Coordinates of N, CA and C in Angstrom, one line a residue:
X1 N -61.8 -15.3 -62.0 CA -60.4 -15.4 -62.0 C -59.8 -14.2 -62.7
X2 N -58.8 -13.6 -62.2 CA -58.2 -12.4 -63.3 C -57.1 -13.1 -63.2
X3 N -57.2 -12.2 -65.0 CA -55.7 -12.1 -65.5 C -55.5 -11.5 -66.0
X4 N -54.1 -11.6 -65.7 CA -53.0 -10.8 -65.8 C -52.5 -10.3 -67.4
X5 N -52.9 -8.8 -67.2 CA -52.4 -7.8 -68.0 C -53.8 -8.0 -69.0
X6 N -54.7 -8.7 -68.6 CA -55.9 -8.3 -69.9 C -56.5 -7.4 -69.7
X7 N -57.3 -6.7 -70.7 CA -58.5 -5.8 -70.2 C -59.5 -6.2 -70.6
X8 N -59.9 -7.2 -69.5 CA -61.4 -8.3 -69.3 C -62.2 -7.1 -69.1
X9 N -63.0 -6.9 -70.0 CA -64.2 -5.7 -70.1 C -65.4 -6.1 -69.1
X10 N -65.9 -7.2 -69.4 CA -67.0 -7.9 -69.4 C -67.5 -9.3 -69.1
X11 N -67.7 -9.8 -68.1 CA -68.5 -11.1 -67.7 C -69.7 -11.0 -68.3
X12 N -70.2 -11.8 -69.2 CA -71.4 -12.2 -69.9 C -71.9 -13.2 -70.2
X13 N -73.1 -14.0 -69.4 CA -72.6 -15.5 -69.3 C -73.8 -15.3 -70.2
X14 N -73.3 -16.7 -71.1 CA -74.2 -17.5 -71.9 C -74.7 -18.5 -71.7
X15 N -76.2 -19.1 -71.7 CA -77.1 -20.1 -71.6 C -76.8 -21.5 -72.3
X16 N -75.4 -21.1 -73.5 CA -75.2 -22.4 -74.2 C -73.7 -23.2 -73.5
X17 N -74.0 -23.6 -72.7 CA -72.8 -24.5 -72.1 C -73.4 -25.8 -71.3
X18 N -72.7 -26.3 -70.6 CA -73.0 -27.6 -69.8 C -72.0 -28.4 -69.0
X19 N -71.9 -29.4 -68.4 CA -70.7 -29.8 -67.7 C -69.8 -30.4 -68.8
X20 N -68.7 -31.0 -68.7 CA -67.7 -31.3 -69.2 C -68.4 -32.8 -69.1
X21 N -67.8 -33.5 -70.6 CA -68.0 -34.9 -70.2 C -67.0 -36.0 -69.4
X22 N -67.1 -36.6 -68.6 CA -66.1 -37.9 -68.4 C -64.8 -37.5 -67.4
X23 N -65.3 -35.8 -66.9 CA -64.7 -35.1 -66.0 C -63.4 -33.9 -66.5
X24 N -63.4 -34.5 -67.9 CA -62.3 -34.1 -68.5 C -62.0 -32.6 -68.2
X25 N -60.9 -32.2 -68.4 CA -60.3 -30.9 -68.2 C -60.1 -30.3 -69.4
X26 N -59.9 -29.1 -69.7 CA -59.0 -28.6 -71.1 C -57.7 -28.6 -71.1
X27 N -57.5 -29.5 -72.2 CA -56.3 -29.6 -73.2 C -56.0 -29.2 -74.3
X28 N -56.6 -28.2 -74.2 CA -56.8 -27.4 -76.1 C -57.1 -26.5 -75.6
X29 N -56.9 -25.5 -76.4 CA -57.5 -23.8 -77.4 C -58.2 -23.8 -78.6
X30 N -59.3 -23.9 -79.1 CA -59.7 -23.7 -80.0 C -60.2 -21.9 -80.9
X31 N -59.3 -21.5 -81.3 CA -59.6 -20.5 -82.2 C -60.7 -20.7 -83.6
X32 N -61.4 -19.3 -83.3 CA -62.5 -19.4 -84.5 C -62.4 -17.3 -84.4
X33 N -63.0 -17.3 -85.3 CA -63.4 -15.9 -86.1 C -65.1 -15.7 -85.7
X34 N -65.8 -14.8 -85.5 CA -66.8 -14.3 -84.9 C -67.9 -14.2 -86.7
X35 N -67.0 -14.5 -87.9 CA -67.8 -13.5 -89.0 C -68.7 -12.8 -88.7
X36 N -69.0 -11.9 -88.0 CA -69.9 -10.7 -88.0 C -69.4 -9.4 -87.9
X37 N -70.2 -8.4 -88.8 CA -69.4 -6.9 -88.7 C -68.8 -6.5 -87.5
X38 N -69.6 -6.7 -86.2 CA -68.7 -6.3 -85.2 C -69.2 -7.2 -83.9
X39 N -68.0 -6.7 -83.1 CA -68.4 -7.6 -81.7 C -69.4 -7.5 -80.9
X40 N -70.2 -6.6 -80.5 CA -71.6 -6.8 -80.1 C -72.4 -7.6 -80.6
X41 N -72.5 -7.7 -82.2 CA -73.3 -8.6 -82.9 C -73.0 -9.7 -82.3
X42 N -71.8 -10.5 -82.2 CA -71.2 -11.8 -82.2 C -71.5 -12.2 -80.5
X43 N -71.4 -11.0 -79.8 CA -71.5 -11.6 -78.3 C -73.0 -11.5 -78.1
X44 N -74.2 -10.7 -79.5 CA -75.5 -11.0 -78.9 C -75.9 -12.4 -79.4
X45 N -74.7 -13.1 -80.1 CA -75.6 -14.4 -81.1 C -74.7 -15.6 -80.2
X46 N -73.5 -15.2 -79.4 CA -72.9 -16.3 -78.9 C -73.7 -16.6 -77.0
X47 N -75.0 -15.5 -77.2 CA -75.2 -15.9 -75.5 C -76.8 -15.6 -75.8
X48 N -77.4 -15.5 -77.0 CA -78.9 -15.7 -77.4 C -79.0 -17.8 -77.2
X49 N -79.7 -18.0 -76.2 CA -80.1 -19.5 -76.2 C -81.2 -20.0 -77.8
X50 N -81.3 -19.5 -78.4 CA -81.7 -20.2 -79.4 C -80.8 -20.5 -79.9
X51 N -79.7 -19.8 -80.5 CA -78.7 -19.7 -81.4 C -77.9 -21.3 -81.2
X52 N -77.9 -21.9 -80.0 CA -77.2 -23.0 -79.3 C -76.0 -23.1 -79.9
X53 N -75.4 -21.5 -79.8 CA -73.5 -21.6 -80.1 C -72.8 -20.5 -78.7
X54 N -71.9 -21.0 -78.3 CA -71.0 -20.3 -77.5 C -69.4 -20.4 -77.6
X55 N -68.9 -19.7 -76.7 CA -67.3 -19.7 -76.7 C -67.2 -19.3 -75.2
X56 N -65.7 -19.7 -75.3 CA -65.1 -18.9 -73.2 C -65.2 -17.8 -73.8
X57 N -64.6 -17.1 -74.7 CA -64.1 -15.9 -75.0 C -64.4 -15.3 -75.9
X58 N -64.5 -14.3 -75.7 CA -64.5 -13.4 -76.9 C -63.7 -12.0 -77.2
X59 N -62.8 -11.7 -78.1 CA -61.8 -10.7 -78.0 C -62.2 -9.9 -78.9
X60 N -62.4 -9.0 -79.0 CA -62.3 -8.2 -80.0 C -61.3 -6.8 -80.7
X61 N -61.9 -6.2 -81.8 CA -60.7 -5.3 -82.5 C -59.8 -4.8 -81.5
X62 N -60.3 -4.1 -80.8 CA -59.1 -3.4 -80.1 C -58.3 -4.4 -78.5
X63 N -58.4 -5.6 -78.2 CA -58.2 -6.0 -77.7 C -58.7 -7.0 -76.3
X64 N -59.5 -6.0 -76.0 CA -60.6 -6.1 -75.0 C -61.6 -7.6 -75.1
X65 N -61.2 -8.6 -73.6 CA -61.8 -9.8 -73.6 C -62.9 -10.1 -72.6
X66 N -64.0 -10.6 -73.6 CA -64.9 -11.3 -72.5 C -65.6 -12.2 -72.6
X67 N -65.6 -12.8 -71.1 CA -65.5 -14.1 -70.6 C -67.6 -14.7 -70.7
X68 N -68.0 -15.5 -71.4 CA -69.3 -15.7 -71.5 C -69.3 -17.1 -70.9
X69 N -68.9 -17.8 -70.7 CA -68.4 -19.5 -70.1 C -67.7 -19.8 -69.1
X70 N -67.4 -20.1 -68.2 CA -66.6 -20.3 -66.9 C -65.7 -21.6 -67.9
X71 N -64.3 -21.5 -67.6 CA -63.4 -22.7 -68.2 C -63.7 -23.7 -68.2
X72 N -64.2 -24.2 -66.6 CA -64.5 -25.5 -66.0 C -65.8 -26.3 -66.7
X73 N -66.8 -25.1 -67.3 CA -68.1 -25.7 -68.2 C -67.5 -26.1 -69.5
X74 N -68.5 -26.4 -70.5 CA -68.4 -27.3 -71.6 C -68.8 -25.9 -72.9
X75 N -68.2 -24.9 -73.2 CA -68.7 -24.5 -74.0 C -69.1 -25.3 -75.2
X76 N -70.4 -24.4 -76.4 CA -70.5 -25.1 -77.7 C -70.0 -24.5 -78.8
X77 N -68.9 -24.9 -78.6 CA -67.8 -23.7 -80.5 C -67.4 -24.6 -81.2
X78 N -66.9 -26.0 -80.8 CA -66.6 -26.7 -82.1 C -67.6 -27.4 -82.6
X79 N -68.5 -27.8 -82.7 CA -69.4 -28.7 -83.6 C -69.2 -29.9 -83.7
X80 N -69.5 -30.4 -84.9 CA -69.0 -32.0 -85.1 C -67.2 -31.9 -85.4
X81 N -66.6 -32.2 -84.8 CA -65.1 -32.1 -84.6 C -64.1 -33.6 -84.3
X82 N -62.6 -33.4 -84.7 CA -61.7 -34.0 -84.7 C -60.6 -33.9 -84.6
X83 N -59.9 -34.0 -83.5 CA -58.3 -33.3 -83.5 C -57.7 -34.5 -83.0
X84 N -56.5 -34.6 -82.7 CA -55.0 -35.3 -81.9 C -56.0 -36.8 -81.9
X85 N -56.7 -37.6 -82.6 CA -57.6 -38.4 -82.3 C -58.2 -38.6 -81.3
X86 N -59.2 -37.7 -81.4 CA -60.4 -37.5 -80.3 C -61.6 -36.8 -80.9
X87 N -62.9 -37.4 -80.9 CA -63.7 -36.2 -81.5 C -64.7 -34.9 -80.4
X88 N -65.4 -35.4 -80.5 CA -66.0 -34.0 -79.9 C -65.4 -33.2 -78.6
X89 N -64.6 -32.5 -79.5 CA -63.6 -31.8 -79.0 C -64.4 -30.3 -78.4
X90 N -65.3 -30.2 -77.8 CA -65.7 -29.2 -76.9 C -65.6 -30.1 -75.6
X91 N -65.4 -31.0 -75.6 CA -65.2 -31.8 -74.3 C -64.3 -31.7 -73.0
X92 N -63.6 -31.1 -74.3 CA -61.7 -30.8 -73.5 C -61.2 -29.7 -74.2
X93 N -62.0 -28.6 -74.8 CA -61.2 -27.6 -75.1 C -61.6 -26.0 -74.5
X94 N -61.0 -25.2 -74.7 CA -61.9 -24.0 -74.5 C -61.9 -22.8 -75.7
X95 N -62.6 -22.7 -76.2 CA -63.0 -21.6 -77.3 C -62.8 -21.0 -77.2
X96 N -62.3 -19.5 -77.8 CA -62.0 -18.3 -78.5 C -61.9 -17.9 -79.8
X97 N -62.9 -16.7 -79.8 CA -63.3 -16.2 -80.5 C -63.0 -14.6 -81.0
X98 N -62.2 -14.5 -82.2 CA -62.0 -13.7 -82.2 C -62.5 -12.7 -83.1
X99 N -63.1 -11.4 -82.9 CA -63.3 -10.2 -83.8 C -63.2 -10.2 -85.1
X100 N -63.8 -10.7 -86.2 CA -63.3 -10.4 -87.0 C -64.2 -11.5 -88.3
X101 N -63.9 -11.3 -90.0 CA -64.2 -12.0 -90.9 C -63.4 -12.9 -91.8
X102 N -64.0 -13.7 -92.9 CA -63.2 -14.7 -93.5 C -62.2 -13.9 -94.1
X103 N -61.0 -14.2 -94.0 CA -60.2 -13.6 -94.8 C -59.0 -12.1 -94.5
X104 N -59.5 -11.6 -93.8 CA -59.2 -10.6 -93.4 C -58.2 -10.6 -91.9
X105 N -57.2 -9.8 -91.9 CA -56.5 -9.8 -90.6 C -57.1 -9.3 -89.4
X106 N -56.2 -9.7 -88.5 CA -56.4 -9.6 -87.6 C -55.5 -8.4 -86.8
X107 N -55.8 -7.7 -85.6 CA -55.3 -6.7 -85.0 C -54.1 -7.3 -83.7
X108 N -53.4 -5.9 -84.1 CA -52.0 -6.5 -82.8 C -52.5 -6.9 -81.7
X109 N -53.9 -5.8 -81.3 CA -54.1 -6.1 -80.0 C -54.7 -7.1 -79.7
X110 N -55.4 -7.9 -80.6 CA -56.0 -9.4 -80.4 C -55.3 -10.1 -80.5
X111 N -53.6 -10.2 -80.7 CA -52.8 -11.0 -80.5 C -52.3 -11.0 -79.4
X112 N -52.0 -9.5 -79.0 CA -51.3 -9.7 -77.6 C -52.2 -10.2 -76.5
X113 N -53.6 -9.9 -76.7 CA -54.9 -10.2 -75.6 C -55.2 -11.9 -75.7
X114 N -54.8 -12.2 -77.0 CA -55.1 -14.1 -77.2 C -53.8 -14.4 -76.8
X115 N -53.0 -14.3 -76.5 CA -51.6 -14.3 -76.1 C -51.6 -14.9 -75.1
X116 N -52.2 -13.5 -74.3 CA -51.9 -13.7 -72.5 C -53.0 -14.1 -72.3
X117 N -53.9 -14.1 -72.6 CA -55.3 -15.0 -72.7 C -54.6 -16.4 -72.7
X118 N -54.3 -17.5 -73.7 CA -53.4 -18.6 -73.6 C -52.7 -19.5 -72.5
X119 N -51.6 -18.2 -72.5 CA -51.0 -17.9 -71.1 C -51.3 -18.1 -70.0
X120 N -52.8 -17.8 -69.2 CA -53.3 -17.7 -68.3 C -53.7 -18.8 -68.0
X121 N -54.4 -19.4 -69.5 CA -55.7 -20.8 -69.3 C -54.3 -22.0 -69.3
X122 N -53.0 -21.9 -70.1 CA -51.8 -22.8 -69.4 C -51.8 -22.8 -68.5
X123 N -51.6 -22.1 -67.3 CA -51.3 -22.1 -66.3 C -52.1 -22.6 -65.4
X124 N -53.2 -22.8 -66.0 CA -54.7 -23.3 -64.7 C -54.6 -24.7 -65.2
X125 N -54.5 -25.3 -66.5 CA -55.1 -26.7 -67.3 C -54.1 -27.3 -68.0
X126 N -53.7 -28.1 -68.4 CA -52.6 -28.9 -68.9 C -52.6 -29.2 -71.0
X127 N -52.7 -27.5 -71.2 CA -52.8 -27.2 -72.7 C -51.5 -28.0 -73.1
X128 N -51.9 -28.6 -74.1 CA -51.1 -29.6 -74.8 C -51.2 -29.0 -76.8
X129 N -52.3 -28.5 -76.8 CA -52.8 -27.9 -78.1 C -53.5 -27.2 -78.5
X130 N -53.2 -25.9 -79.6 CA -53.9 -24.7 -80.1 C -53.9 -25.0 -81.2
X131 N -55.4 -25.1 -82.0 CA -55.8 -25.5 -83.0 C -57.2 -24.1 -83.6
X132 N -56.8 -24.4 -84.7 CA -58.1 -23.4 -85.3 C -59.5 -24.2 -85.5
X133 N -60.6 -23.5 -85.4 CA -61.8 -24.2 -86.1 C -61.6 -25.3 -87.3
X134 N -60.7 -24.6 -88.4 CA -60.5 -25.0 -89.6 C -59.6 -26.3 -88.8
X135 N -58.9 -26.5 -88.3 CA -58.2 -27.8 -88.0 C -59.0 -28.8 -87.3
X136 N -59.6 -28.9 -86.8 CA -60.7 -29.5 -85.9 C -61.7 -30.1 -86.7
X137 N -62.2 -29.5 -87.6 CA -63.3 -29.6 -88.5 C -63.0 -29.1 -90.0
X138 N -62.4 -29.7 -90.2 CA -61.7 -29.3 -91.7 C -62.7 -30.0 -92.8
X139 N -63.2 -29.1 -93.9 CA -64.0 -29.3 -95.0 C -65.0 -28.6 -94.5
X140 N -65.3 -28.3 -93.2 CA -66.7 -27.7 -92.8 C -66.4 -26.3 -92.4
X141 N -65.3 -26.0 -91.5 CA -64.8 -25.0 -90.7 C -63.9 -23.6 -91.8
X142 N -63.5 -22.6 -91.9 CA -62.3 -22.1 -92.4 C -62.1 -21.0 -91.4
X143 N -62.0 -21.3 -89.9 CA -61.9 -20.0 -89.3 C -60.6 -20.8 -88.7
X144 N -59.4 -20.0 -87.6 CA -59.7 -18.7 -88.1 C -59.2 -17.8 -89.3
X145 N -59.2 -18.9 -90.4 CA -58.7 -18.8 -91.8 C -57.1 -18.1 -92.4
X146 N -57.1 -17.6 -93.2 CA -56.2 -17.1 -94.2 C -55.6 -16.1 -93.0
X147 N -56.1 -15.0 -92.8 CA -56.0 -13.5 -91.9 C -55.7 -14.2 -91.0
X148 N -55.1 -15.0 -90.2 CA -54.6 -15.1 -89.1 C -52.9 -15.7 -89.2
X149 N -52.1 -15.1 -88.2 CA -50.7 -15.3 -88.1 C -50.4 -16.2 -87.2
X150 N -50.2 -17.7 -87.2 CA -50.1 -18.5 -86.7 C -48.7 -18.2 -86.1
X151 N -47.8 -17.9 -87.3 CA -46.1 -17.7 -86.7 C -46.2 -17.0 -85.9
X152 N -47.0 -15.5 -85.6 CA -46.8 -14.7 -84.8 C -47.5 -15.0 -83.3
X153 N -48.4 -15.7 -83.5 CA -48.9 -16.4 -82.2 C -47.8 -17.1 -81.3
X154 N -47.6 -18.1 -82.3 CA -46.7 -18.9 -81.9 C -45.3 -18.3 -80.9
X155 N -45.1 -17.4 -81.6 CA -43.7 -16.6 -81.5 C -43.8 -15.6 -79.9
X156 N -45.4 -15.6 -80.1 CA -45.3 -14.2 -78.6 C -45.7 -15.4 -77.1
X157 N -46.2 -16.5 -77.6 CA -46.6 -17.8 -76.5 C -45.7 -18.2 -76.2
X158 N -44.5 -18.7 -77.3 CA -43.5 -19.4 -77.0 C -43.9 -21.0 -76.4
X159 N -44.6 -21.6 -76.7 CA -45.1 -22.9 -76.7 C -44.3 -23.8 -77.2
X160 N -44.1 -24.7 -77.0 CA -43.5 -26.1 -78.2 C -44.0 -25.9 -79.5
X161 N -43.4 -26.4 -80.5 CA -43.8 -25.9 -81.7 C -45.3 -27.3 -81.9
X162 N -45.0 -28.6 -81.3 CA -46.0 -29.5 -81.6 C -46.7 -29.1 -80.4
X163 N -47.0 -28.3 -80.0 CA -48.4 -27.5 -79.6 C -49.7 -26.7 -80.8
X164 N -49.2 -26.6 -81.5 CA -49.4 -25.8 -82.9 C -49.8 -26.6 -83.8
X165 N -50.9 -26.4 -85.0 CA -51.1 -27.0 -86.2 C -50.3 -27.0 -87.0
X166 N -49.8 -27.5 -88.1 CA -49.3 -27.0 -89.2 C -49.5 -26.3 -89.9
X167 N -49.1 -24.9 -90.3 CA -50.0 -23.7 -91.0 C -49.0 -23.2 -92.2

């Protein structure tokens, strides 16, 4: 599928995915942080089948997104998880993953790329909510932590605000 105005680098499918359970669709975004020095590292550890972790996405520093998961499969990014009272929330959500470590900011162009990234996956699925790691799995999770601008997210999606965590 393309979209619009990204600069999808790369199709890279990963071996860690599976069907959706119970037919479900995505209703969620789930943001997480990659913690590793750089994005090659993160997209060799999110599509190594031992590793048994993946994401849809992966964006990195300078903006540039790629796609390791087809929407319609089950990525594995959240873990043991809990959001809107529902748990295992890779059931109905789709991952993204962004460039970057604990603590530290994030770049314009990963905002404007997670943006219209967002944007796109609305328009196919019936997103109801954008949550971070850290919200989903709180005590376990801290991505995509401190360094991330929720207001500014919020601000360039233009979503309902109870689309959003409280940050």
């Amino acid at each position: 599928r393309q979209l619009a105005k990204l600069r999808v680098a790369q199709l890279q499918s990963s071996p860690n995915c599976g069907p959706r359970r119970d037919g479900l669709t995505p209703s969620m975004v789930v943001i997480h942080y990659t913690a590793m020095q750089d994005a090659a590292s993160a997209l060799e550890r999110l599509c190594d089948p031992l590793a048994e972790v993946s994401a849809h996405y992966l964006i990195c520093a300078h903006g540039t997104v790629t796609q390791m998961v087809e929407e319609a499969e089950r990525a594995w990014h959240a873990g043991v998880s809990n959001y809107r009272g529902r748990s295992n929330c890779n059931d109905d959500s789709i991952g993204i993953e962004l460039e970057g470590l604990e603590g530290e900011l994030f770049e314009a162009a990963q905002y404007e790329s997670l943006a219209q990234l967002c944007l796109a996956i609305g328009q196919q699925y019936p997103i109801a909510h954008i949550a971070g790691h850290e919200h989903i799995a709180p005590g376990r999770k801290k991505d995509p932590g401190s360094g991330f601008d929720w207001a500014l997210l919020k601000k360039i999606v233009a979503w309902p605000p109870q689309y959003f965590p409280e940050y």
